[in-house]
XYZ file of C-alpha atoms in Angstrom:
254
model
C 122.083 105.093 119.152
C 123.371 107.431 116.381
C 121.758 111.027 115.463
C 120.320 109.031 112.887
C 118.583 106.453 114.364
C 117.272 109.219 117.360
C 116.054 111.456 114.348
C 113.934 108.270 112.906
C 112.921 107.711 116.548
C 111.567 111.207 117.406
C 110.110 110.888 113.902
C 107.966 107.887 115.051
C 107.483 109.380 118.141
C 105.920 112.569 116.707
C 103.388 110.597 115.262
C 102.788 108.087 117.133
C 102.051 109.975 120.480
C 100.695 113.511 119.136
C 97.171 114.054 120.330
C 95.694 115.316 116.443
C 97.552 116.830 113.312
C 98.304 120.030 114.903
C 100.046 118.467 118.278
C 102.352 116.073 115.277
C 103.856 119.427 113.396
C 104.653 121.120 116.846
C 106.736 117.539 117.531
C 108.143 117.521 114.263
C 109.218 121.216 113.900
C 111.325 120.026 117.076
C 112.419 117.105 115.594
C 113.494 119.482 112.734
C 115.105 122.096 114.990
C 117.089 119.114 116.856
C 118.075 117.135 113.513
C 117.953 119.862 111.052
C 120.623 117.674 109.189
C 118.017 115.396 107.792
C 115.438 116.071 105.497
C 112.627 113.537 106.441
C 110.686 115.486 108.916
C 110.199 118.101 106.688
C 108.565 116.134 104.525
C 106.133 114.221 107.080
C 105.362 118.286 108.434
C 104.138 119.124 104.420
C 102.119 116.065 104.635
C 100.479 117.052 107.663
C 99.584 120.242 106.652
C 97.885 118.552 103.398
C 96.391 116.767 105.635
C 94.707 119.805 107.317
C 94.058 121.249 103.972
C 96.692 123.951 104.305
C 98.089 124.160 100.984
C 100.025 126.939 101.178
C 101.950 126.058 104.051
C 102.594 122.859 102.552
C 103.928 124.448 99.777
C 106.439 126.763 101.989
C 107.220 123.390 103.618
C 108.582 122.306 100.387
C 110.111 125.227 98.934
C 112.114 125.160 102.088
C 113.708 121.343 101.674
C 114.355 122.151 97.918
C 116.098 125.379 99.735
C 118.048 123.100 101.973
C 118.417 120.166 99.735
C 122.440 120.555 99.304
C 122.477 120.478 103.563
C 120.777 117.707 104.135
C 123.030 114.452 105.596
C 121.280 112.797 102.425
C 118.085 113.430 100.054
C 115.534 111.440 99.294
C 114.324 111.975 95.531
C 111.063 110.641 95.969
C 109.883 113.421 98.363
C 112.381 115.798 96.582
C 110.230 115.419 93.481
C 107.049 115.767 95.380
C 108.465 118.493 96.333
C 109.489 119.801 93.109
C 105.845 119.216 92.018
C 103.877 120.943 94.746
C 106.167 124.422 93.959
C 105.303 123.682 90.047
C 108.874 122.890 88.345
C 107.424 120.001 86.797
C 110.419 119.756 84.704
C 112.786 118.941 87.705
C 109.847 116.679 89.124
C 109.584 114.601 86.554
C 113.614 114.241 86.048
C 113.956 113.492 90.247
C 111.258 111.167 90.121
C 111.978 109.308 87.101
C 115.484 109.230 88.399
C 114.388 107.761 91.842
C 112.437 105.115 90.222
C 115.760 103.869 88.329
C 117.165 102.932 92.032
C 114.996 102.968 94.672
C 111.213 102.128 95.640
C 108.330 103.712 96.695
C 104.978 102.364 96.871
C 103.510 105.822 95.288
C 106.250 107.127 93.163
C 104.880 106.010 90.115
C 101.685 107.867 90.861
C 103.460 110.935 91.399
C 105.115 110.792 88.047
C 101.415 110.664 86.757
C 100.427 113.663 88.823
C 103.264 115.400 87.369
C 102.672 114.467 83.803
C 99.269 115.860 84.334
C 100.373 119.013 85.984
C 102.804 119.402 82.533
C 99.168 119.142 80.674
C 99.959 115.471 78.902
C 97.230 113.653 79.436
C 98.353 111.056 77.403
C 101.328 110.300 79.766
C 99.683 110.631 82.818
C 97.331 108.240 81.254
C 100.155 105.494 80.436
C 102.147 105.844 83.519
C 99.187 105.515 85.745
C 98.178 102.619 83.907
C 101.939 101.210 84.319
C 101.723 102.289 88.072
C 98.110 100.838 88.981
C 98.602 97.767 87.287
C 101.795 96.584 89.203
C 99.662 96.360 92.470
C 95.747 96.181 91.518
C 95.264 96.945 94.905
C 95.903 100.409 94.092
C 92.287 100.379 92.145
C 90.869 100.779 95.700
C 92.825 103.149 97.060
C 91.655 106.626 95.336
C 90.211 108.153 98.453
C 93.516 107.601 100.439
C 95.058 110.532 97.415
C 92.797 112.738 97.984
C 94.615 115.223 99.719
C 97.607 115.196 97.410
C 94.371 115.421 94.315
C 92.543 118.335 95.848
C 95.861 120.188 96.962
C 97.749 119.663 93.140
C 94.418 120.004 90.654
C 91.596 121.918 89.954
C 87.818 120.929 89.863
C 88.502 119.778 86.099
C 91.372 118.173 86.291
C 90.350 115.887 89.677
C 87.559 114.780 87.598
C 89.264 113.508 85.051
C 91.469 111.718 87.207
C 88.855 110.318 89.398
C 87.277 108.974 85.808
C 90.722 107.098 84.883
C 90.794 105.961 88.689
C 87.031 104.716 88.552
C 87.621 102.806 85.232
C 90.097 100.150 86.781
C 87.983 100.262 90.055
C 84.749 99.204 88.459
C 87.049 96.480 86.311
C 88.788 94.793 89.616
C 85.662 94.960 91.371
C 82.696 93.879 89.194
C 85.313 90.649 88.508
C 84.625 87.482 89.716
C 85.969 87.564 93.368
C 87.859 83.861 92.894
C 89.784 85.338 89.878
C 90.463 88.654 91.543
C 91.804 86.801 94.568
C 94.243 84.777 92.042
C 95.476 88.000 90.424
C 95.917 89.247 93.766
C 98.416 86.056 95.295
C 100.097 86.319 91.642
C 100.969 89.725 92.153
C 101.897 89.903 95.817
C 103.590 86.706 96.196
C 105.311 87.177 92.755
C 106.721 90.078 93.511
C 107.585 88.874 97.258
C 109.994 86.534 95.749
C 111.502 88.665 93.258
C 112.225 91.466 95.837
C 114.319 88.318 97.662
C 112.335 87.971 100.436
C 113.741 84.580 101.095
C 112.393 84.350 104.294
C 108.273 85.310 103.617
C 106.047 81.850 104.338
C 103.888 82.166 101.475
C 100.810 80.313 101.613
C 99.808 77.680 99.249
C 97.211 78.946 96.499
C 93.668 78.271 97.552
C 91.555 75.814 95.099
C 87.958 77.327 94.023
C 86.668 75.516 96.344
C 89.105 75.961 99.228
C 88.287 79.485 98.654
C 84.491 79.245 98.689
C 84.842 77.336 102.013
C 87.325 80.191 103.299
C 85.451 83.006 102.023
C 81.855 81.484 104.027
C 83.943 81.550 107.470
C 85.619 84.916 106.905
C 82.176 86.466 106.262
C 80.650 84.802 109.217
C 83.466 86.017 111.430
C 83.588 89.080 110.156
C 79.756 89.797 111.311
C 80.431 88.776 114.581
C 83.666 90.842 114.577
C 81.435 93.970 113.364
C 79.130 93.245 116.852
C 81.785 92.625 118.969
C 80.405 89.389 119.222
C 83.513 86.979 119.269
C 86.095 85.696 121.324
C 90.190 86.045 121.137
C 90.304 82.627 118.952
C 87.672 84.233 116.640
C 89.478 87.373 115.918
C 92.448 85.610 115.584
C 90.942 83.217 112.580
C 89.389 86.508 111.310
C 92.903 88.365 110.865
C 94.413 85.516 109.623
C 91.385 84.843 107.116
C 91.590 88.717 106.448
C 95.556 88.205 105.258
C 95.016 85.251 103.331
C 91.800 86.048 101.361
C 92.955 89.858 100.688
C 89.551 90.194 101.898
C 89.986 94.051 102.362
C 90.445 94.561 98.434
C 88.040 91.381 97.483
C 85.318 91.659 99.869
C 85.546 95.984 100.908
């Protein structure tokens, strides 16, 4: 095992055993003082102090890789512009992060470019890449809550409100639809995009009928009860992740 592949393990490690947030940034700082050649534990440590609600350190935290940025074994300009935007050269954060999404992928990069356009004061931009970003993945409508530390650390009162208003608009559209056509956006999206990524060797599941559906959806909510109780067997929760996967029932059904 390379330094590389240790780094990435005492990475995992840091949060996979760590007791609570605090216990995970005293592993990481060692995983920092051990590898300080790579930049990526840095970044999970100014996550976990947004986490917290420590701002300011967080901050610090990324002052410091934009410090060390021309050290680092390599960089990763998604996290680069995040950091970027947290010490408020919006400029450079938009530039890294536009640049990143030109050749790599992150599921919230776009997003970020958003948050940035907002931080610049165009509200118009933010507007049109969030729309760009959210619509890729309508998934994303339900995931607002899962921001909020990155919202409440970057804006003020005024500004979270607005984007919780834009956020609440495509929310109320994906979920007031009907839950049939919602799933069939859904499967177009993620298996789509499955087989344009190359994933040559994902089983993708044949696309449920109406009715097929119907019939699914009546034995994933039944399970699902049972589930919340405690009330099945091994079999049962078995059919209930599996119905879970194939019904997207945690965007279609909450």
């Amino acid at each position: 095992m390379d330094r590389e592949e240790k780094c990435k393990a005492d990475r995992h490690n840091a949060w996979d055993k760590s007791k609570n947030v605090q216990d995970r940034i005293k592993r990481l700082e060692k995983v920092v003082s051990e590898y300080p050649e790579y930049m990526t534990a840095l970044s999970d440590i100014a996550v976990s102090y947004l986490e917290i609600g420590d701002t300011e350190i967080a901050i610090k935290t990324y002052q410091k890789i934009i410090n060390l940025k021309d050290t680092f074994e390599s960089v990763w300009d998604n996290d680069l512009g995040i950091a970027y935007l947290f010490t408020n050269d919006i400029e450079k954060a938009i530039e890294t992060l536009e640049e990143f999404n030109l050749h790599g992928y992150d599921y919230d990069n776009g997003l970020f470019i958003a948050f940035a356009y907002l931080k610049k004061g165009d509200r118009k931009r933010f507007e049109e890449q969030f729309d760009k970003w959210i619509s890729e993945d309508l998934e994303k409508s339900f995931e607002q809550y899962e921001h909020r530390e990155y919202i409440n650390a970057l804006f003020n009162k005024k500004e979270t409100k607005f984007i919780e208003k834009i956020w609440n608009k495509y929310y109320k559209k994906y979920s007031n639809m009907d839950p049939y056509k919602l799933y069939c956006e859904l499967y177009k999206q993620h298996y789509i995009r499955s087989k344009t990524d190359d994933e040559d060797d994902i089983n993708i599941p044949a696309k449920l009928s109406r009715a097929e559906f119907e019939e699914l959806k009546t034995e994933y909510l039944y399970l699902d009860r049972k589930a919340m109780f405690g009330d099945t067997d091994d079999a049962g929760y078995e059919r209930w992740f599996e119905l879970k996967d194939l019904l997207f029932a945690d965007v279609i059904f909450g």
